[in-house]
CSV table of C-alpha atoms in Angstrom, one decimal:
chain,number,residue,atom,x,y,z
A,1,UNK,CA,41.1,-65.5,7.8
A,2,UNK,CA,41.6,-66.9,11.3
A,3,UNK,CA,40.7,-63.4,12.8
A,4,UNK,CA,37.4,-63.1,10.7
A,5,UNK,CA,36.6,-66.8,12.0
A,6,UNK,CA,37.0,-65.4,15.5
A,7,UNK,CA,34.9,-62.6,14.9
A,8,UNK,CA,31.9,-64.5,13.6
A,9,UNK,CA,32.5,-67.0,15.8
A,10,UNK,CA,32.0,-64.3,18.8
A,11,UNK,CA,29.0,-62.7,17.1
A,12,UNK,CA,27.0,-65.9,16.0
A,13,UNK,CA,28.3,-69.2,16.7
A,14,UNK,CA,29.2,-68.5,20.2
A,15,UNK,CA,27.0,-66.0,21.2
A,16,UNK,CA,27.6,-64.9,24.8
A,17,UNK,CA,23.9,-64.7,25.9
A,18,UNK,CA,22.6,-67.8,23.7
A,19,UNK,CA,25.6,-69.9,23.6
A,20,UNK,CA,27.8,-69.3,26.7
A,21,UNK,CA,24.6,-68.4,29.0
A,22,UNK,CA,26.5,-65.3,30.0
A,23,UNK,CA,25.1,-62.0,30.6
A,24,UNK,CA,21.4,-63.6,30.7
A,25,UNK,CA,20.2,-60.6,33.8
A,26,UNK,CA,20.8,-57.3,31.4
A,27,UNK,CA,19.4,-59.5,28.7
A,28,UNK,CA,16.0,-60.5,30.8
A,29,UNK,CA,15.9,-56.9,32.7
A,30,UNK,CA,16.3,-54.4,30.2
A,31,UNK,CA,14.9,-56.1,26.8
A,32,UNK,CA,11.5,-54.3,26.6
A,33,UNK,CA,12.3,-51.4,24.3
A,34,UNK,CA,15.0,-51.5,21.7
A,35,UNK,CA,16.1,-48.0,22.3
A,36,UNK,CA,17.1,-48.9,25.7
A,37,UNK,CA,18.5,-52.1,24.7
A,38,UNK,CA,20.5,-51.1,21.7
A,39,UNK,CA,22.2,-48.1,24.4
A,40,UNK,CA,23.2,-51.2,27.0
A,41,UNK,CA,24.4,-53.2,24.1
A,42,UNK,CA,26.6,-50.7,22.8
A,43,UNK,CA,27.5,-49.7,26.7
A,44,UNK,CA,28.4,-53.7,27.1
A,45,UNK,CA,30.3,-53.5,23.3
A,46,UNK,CA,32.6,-50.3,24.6
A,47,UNK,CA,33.3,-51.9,28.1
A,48,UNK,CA,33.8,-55.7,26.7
A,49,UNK,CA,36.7,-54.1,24.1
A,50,UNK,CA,38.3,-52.5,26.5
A,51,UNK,CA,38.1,-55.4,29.2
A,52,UNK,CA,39.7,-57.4,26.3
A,53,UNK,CA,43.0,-55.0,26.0
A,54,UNK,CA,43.7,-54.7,30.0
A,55,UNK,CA,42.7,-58.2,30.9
A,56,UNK,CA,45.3,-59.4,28.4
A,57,UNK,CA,48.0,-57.5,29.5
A,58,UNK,CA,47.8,-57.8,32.9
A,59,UNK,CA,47.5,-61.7,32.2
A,60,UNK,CA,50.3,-61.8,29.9
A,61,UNK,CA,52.5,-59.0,31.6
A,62,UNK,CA,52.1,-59.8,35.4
A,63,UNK,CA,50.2,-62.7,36.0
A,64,UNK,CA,51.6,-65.4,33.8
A,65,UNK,CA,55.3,-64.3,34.3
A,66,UNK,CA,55.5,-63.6,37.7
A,67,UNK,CA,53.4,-67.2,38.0
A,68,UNK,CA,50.0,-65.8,39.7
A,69,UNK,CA,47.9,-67.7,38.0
A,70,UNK,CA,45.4,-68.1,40.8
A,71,UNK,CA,45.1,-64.1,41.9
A,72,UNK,CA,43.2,-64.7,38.3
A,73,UNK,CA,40.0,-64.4,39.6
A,74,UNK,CA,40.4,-61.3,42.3
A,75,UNK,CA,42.6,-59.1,39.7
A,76,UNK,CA,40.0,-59.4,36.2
A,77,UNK,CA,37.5,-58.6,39.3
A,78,UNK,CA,39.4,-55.3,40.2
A,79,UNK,CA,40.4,-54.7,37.0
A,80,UNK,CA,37.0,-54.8,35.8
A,81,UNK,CA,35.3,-52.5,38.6
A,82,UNK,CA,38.1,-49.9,38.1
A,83,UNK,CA,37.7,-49.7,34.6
A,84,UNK,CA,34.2,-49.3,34.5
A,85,UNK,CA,34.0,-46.4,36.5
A,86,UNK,CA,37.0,-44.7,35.0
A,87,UNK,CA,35.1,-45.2,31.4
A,88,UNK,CA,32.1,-43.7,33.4
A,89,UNK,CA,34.1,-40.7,34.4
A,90,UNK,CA,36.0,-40.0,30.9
A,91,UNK,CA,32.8,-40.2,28.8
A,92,UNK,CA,31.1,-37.8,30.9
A,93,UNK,CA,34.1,-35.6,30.3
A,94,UNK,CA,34.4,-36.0,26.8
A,95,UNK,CA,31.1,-36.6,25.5
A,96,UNK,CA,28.2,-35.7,27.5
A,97,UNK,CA,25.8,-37.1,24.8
A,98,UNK,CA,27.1,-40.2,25.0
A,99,UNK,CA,26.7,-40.2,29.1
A,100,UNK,CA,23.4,-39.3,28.6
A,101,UNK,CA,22.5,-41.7,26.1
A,102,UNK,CA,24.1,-44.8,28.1
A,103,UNK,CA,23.3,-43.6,31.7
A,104,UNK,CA,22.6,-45.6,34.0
A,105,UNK,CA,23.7,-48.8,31.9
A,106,UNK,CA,27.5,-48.6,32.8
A,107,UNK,CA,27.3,-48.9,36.4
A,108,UNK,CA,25.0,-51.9,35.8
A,109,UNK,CA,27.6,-53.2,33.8
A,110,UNK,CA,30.3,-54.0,36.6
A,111,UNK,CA,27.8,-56.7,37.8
A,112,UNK,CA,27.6,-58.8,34.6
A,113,UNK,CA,28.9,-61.5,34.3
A,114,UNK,CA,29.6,-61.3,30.5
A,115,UNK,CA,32.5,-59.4,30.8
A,116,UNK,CA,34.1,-61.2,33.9
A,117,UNK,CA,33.0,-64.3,31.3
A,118,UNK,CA,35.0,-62.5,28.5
A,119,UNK,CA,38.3,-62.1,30.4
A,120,UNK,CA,38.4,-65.6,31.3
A,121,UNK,CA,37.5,-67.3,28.4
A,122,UNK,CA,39.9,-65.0,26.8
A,123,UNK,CA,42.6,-66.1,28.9
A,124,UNK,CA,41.6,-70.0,28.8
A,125,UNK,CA,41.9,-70.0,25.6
A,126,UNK,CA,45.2,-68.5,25.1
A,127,UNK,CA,44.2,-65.7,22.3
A,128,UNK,CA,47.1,-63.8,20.8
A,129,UNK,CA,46.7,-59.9,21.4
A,130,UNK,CA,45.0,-59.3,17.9
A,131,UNK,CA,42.7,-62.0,18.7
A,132,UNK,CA,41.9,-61.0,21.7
A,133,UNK,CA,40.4,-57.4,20.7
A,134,UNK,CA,38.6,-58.8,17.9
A,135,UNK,CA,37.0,-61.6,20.0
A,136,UNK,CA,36.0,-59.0,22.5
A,137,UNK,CA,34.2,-56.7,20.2
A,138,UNK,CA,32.7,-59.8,18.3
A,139,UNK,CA,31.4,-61.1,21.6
A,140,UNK,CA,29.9,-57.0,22.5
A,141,UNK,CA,28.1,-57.3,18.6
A,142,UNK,CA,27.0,-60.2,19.6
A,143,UNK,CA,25.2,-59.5,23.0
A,144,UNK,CA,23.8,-56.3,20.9
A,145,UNK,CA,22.6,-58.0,18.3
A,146,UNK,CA,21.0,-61.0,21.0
A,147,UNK,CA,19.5,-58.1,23.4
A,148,UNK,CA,18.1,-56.1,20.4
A,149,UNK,CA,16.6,-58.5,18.6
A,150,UNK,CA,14.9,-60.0,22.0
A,151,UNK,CA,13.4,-56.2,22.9
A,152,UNK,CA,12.0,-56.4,19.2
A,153,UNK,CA,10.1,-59.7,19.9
A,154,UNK,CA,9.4,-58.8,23.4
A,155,UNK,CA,7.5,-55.2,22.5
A,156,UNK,CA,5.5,-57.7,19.9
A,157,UNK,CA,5.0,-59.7,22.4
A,158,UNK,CA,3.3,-57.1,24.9
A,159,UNK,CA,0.2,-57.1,22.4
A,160,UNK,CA,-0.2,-60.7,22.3
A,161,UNK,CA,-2.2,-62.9,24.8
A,162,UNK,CA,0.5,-64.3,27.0
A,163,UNK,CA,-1.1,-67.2,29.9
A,164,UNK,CA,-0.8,-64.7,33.2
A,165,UNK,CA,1.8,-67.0,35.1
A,166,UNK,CA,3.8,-66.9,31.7
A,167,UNK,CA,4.4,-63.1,31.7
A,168,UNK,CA,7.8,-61.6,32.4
A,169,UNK,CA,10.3,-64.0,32.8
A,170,UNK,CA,8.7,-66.8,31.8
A,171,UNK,CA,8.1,-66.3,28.5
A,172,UNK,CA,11.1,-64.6,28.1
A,173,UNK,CA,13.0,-67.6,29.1
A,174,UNK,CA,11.3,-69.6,26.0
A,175,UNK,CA,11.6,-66.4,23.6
A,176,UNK,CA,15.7,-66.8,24.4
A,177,UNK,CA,15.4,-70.6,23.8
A,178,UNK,CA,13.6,-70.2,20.2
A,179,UNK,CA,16.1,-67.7,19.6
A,180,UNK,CA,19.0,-70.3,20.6
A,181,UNK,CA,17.6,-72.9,18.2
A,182,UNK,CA,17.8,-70.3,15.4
A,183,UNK,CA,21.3,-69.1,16.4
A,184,UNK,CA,22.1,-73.2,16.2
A,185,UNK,CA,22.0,-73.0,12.9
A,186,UNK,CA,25.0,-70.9,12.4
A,187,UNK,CA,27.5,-73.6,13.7
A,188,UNK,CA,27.5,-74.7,10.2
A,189,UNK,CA,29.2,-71.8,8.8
A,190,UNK,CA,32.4,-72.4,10.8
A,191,UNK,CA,33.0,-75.9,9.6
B,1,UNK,CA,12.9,-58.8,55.0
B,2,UNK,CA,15.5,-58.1,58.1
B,3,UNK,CA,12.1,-58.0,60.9
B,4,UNK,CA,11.9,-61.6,60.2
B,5,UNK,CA,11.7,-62.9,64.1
B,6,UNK,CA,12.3,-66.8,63.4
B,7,UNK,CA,15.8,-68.5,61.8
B,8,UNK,CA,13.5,-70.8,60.6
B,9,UNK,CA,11.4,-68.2,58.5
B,10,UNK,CA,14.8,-67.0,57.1
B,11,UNK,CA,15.9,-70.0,56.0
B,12,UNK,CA,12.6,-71.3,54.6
B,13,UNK,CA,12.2,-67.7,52.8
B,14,UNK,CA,15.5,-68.8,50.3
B,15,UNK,CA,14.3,-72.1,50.1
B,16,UNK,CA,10.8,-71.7,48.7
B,17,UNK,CA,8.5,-68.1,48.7
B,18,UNK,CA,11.6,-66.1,47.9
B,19,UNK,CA,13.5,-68.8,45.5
B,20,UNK,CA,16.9,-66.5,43.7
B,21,UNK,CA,16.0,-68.3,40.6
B,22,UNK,CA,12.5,-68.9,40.4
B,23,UNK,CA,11.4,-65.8,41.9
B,24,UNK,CA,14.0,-63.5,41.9
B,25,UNK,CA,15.2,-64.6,38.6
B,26,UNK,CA,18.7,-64.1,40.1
B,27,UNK,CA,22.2,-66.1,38.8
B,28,UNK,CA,20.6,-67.3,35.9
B,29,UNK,CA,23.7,-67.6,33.7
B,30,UNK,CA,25.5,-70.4,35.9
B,31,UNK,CA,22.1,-72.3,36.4
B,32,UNK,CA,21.8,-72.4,32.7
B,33,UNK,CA,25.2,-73.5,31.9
B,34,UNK,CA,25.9,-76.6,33.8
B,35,UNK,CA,22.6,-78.2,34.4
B,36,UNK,CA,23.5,-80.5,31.2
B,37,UNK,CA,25.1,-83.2,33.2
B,38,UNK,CA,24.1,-83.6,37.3
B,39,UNK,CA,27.8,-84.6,38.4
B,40,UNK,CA,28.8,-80.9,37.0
B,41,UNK,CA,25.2,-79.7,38.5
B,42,UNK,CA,26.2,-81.5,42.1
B,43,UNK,CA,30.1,-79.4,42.1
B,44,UNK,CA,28.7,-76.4,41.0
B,45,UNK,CA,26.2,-76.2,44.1
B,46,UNK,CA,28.4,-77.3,46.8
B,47,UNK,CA,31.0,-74.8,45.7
B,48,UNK,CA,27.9,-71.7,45.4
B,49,UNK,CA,26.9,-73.0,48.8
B,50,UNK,CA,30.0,-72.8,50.1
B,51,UNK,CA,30.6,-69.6,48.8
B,52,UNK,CA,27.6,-67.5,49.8
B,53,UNK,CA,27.4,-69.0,53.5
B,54,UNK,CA,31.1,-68.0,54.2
B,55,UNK,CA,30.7,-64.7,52.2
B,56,UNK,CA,27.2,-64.1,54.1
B,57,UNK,CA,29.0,-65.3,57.5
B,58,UNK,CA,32.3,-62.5,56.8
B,59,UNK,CA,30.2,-59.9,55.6
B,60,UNK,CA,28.3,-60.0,58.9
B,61,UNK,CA,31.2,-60.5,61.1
B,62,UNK,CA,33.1,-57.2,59.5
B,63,UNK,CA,29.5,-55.5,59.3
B,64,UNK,CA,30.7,-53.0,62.7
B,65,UNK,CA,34.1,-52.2,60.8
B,66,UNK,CA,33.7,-51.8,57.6
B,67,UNK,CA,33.1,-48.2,56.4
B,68,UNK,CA,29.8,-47.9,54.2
B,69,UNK,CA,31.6,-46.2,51.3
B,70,UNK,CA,33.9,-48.6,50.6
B,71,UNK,CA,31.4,-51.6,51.4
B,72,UNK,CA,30.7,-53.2,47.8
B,73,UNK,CA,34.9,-53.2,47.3
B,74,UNK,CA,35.2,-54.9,50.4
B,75,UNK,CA,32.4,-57.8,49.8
B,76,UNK,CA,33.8,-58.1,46.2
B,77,UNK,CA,37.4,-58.8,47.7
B,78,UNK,CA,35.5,-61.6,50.3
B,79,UNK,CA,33.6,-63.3,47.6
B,80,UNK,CA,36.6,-63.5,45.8
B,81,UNK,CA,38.7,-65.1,48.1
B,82,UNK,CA,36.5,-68.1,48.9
B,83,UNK,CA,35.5,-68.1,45.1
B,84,UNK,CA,39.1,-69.1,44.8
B,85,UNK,CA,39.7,-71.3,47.8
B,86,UNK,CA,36.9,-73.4,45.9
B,87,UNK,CA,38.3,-73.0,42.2
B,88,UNK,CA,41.6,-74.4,43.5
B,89,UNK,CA,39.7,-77.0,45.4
B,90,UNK,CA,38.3,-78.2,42.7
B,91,UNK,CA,40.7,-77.9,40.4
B,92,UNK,CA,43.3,-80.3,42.4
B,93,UNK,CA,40.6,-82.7,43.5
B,94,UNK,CA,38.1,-82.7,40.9
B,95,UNK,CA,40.3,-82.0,37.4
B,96,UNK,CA,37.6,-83.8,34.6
B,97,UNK,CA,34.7,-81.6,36.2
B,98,UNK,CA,36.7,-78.8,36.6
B,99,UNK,CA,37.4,-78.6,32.8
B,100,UNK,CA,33.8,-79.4,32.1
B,101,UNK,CA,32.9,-76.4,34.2
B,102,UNK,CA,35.4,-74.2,32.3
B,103,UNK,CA,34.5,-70.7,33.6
B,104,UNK,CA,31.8,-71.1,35.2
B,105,UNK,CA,33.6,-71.6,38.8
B,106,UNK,CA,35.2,-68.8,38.2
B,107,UNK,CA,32.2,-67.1,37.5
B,108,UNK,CA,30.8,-67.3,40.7
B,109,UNK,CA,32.2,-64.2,41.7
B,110,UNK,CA,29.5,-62.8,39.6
B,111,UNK,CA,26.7,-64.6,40.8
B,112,UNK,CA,24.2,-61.7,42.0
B,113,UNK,CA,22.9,-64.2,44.5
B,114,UNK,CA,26.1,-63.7,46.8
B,115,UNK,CA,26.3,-59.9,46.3
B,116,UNK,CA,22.5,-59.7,46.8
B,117,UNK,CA,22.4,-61.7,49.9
B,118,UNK,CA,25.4,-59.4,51.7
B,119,UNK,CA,24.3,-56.5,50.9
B,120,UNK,CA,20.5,-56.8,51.4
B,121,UNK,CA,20.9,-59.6,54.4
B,122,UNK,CA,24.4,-59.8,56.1
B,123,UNK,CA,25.3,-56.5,56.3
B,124,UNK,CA,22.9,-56.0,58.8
B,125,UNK,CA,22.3,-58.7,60.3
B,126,UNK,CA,23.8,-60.6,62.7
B,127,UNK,CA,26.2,-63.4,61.6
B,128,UNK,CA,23.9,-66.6,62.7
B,129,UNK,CA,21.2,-65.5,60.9
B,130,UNK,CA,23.2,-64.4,57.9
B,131,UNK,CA,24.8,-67.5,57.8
B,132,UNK,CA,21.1,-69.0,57.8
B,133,UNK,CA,19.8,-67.0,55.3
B,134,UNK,CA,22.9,-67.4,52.6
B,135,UNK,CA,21.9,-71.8,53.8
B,136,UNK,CA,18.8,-71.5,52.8
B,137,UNK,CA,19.1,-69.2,49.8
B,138,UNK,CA,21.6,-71.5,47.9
B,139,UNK,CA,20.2,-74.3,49.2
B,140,UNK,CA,17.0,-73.0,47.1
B,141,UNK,CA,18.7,-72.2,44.1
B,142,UNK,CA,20.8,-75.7,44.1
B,143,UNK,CA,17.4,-77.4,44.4
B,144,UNK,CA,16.3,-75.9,41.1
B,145,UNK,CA,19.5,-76.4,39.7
B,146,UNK,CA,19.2,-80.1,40.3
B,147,UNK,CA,15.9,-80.1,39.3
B,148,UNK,CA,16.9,-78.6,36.0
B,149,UNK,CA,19.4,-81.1,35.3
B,150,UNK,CA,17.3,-83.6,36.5
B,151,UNK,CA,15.3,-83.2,33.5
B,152,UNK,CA,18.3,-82.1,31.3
B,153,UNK,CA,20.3,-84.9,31.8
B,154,UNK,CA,17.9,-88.3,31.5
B,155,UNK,CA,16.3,-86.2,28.2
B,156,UNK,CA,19.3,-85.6,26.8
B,157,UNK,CA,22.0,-88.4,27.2
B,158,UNK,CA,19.6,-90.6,28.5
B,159,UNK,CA,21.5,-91.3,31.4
B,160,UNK,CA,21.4,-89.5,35.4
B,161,UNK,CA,24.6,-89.4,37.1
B,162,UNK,CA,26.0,-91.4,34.3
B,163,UNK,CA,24.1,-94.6,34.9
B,164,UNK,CA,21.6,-95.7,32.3
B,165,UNK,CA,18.4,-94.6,33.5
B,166,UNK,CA,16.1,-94.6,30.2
B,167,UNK,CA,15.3,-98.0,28.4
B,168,UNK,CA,17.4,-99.0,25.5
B,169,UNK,CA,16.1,-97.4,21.8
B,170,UNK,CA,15.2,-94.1,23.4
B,171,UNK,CA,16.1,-91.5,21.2
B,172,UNK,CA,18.2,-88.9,22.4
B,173,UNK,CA,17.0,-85.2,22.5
B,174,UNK,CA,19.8,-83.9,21.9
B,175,UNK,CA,18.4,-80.4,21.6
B,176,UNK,CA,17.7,-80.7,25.5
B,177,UNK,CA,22.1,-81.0,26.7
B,178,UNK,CA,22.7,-77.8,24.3
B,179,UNK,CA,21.5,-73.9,25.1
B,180,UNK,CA,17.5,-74.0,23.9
B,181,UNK,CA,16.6,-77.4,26.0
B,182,UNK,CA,18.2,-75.3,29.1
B,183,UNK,CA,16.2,-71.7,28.2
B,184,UNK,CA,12.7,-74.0,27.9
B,185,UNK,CA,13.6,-76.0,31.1
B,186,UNK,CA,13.7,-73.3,33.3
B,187,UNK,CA,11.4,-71.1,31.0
B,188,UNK,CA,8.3,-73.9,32.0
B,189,UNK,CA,10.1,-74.0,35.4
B,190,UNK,CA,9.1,-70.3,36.1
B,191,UNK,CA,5.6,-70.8,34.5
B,192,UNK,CA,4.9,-73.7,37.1
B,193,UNK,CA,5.8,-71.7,40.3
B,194,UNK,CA,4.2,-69.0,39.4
B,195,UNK,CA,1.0,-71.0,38.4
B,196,UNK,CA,1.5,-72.4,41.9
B,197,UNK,CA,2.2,-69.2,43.5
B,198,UNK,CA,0.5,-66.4,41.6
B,199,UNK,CA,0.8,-63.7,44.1
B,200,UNK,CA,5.0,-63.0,43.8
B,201,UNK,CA,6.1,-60.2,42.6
B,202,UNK,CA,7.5,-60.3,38.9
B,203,UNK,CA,10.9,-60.9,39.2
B,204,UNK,CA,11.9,-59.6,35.9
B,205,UNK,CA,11.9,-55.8,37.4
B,206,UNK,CA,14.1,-56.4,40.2
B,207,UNK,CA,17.8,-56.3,38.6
């Protein structure tokens, strides 16, 4: 029960883009066609699980015994950069497909700050190792299902009549902050 | 941007016709996430000021010694270091706003404002006007911070600084201290600079 709370929490109630503000420049920058958006969500879902698993152990197994606590930062950092381009390298060994079909979104990824965001808030608040996987992958659903749904609106919105010093970001800003208020509702279902 | 003659010119650039935030569209996630109260607004700058001036100033200084392949590793490893100086600065001197501010100091590290500034400014630059241009770009994007929370803050607790600032009966918006009142702030934010300055490029495309 407590996992499946976790999970939902990650997806809905605590959406990284809408709730935690995390993860806001792939959101903004590559939200105009859901093809492209649904690869970088499912780029950030693969590296965020992953992230999860190595941040906890090195946490748990070096950091917190051998009482590192503040090489926190610089190691999830490390960590992170490493491991992205080491998942870069083995997909394009194992499944060229799948390199093709997430491309250039992996590099991008070492740069946002959703998954620096995941380890941390991971680690602050002390998840078991179970919990930490599933909020991990919750959290990568949830930034899918956030950045999906904005490219939808935002290739609607291409049609309509936006003001001119509204287009771009602008708008998209306020598109994210309707979207919030509709992800507000959700907080209900945890309590 | 490097022909720029003038310090002044550099540091006016960050302030106002390049803004990170407003132009660039550039560290968005930490602007959003603690413009609710203007105590946690106030931290968060002097510690992102802190940060990208001494990142911008080291970058410049090692700019002759470090190789070019392993450039971004070495930055990363700069900003971290003063990232923590400031996380552990806060954390012993300023405990309630540190755990208001959660991970967001942490977070930092990931601002793109401090990697964009060394790698497109410092690294070949010269450490003065480095040091100038990281001054006058996160002096720009603390002024909209605190313009942000400016609004955020007296709308939604009805208070600035924690002193009592609208008259008694006014109704809280609370809608304004939680995630939508922060996208709309700086969604109308953008709209207004670029009403007032048409001409800038959108800032959307660059990453």
């Amino acid at each position: 029960m407590e996992l499946i709370a976790i999970f939902i929490s990650a997806v809905l109630v605590q959406n990284f883009v809408l709730y935690y503000f995390l993860g806001i420049c792939p959101f903004l920058g590559v939200s105009k066609k859901i093809d492209s958006a649904l690869s970088m969500g499912l780029a950030v879902t693969f590296v965020m699980s992953i992230t999860a698993v190595v941040s906890w152990l090195i946490n748990n197994l070096i950091l917190i015994p051998y009482d590192l606590g503040y090489l926190q930062i610089v190691s999830f950092i490390l960590v992170i950069a490493s491991l992205v381009q080491l998942v870069e390298m083995f997909i394009r060994k194992i499944s060229p497909p799948l390199y093709q079909a997430l491309g250039i979104y992996l590099p991008l990824i070492t740069t946002n700050c959703a998954i620096m965001g995941l380890a941390l808030i991971a680690a602050l608040n002390g998840y078991s190792f179970v919990e930490t996987v599933i909020f991990g992958f919750g959290s990568g659903i949830g930034f899918t299902l956030a950045i999906v749904l904005m490219a939808g609106i935002r290739e609607q919105l291409d049609l309509s009549d936006v003001p001119e010093p509204l287009k771009g970001a602008g708008i998209a800003l306020i598109v994210a902050g309707i979207m919030a208020l509709a992800f507000n509702g959700f907080i209900g279902m945890l309590t | 941007m490097p022909n720029l003659s003038s310090k002044k010119e550099i540091f006016l650039t960050g302030l106002w016709k390049d803004n990170p935030v407003l132009r660039q569209v550039l560290g968005i996630c930490s602007t959003l996430a603690v413009t609710n109260l203007m105590v946690n607004t106030l931290v968060m700058d002097a510690g992102l000021i802190f940060t990208v001036c001494m990142s911008s100033l080291t970058v410049s200084l090692l700019r002759n010694y470090t190789p070019m392949r392993i450039r971004m590793m070495v930055q990363t490893l700069i900003i971290a270091s003063y990232v923590i100086i400031v996380d552990i600065i806060i954390k012993a001197h300023l405990p309630d706003i540190s755990e208001a501010l959660g991970p967001y100091v942490a977070l930092i590290i990931t601002n793109c404002i401090i990697m964009g500034r060394c790698e497109a400014f410092a690294r070949n630059n010269p450490p003065l006007a480095s040091f100038l241009d990281g001054l006058g770009m996160s002096l720009g994007y603390s002024l909209i911070l605190i313009t942000i929370a400016f609004i955020r803050e007296p709308l939604g607790f009805g208070t600035l600084l924690g002193i009592r600032v609208m008259p008694e009966g006014f109704v809280q918006w609370t809608i304004m201290i939680m995630a939508p009142g922060a996208f709309f702030t700086l969604g109308i934010l953008v709209w207004i600079s670029k009403y007032i300055l048409p001409n800038a490029k959108n800032g959307v495309e660059r990453k």
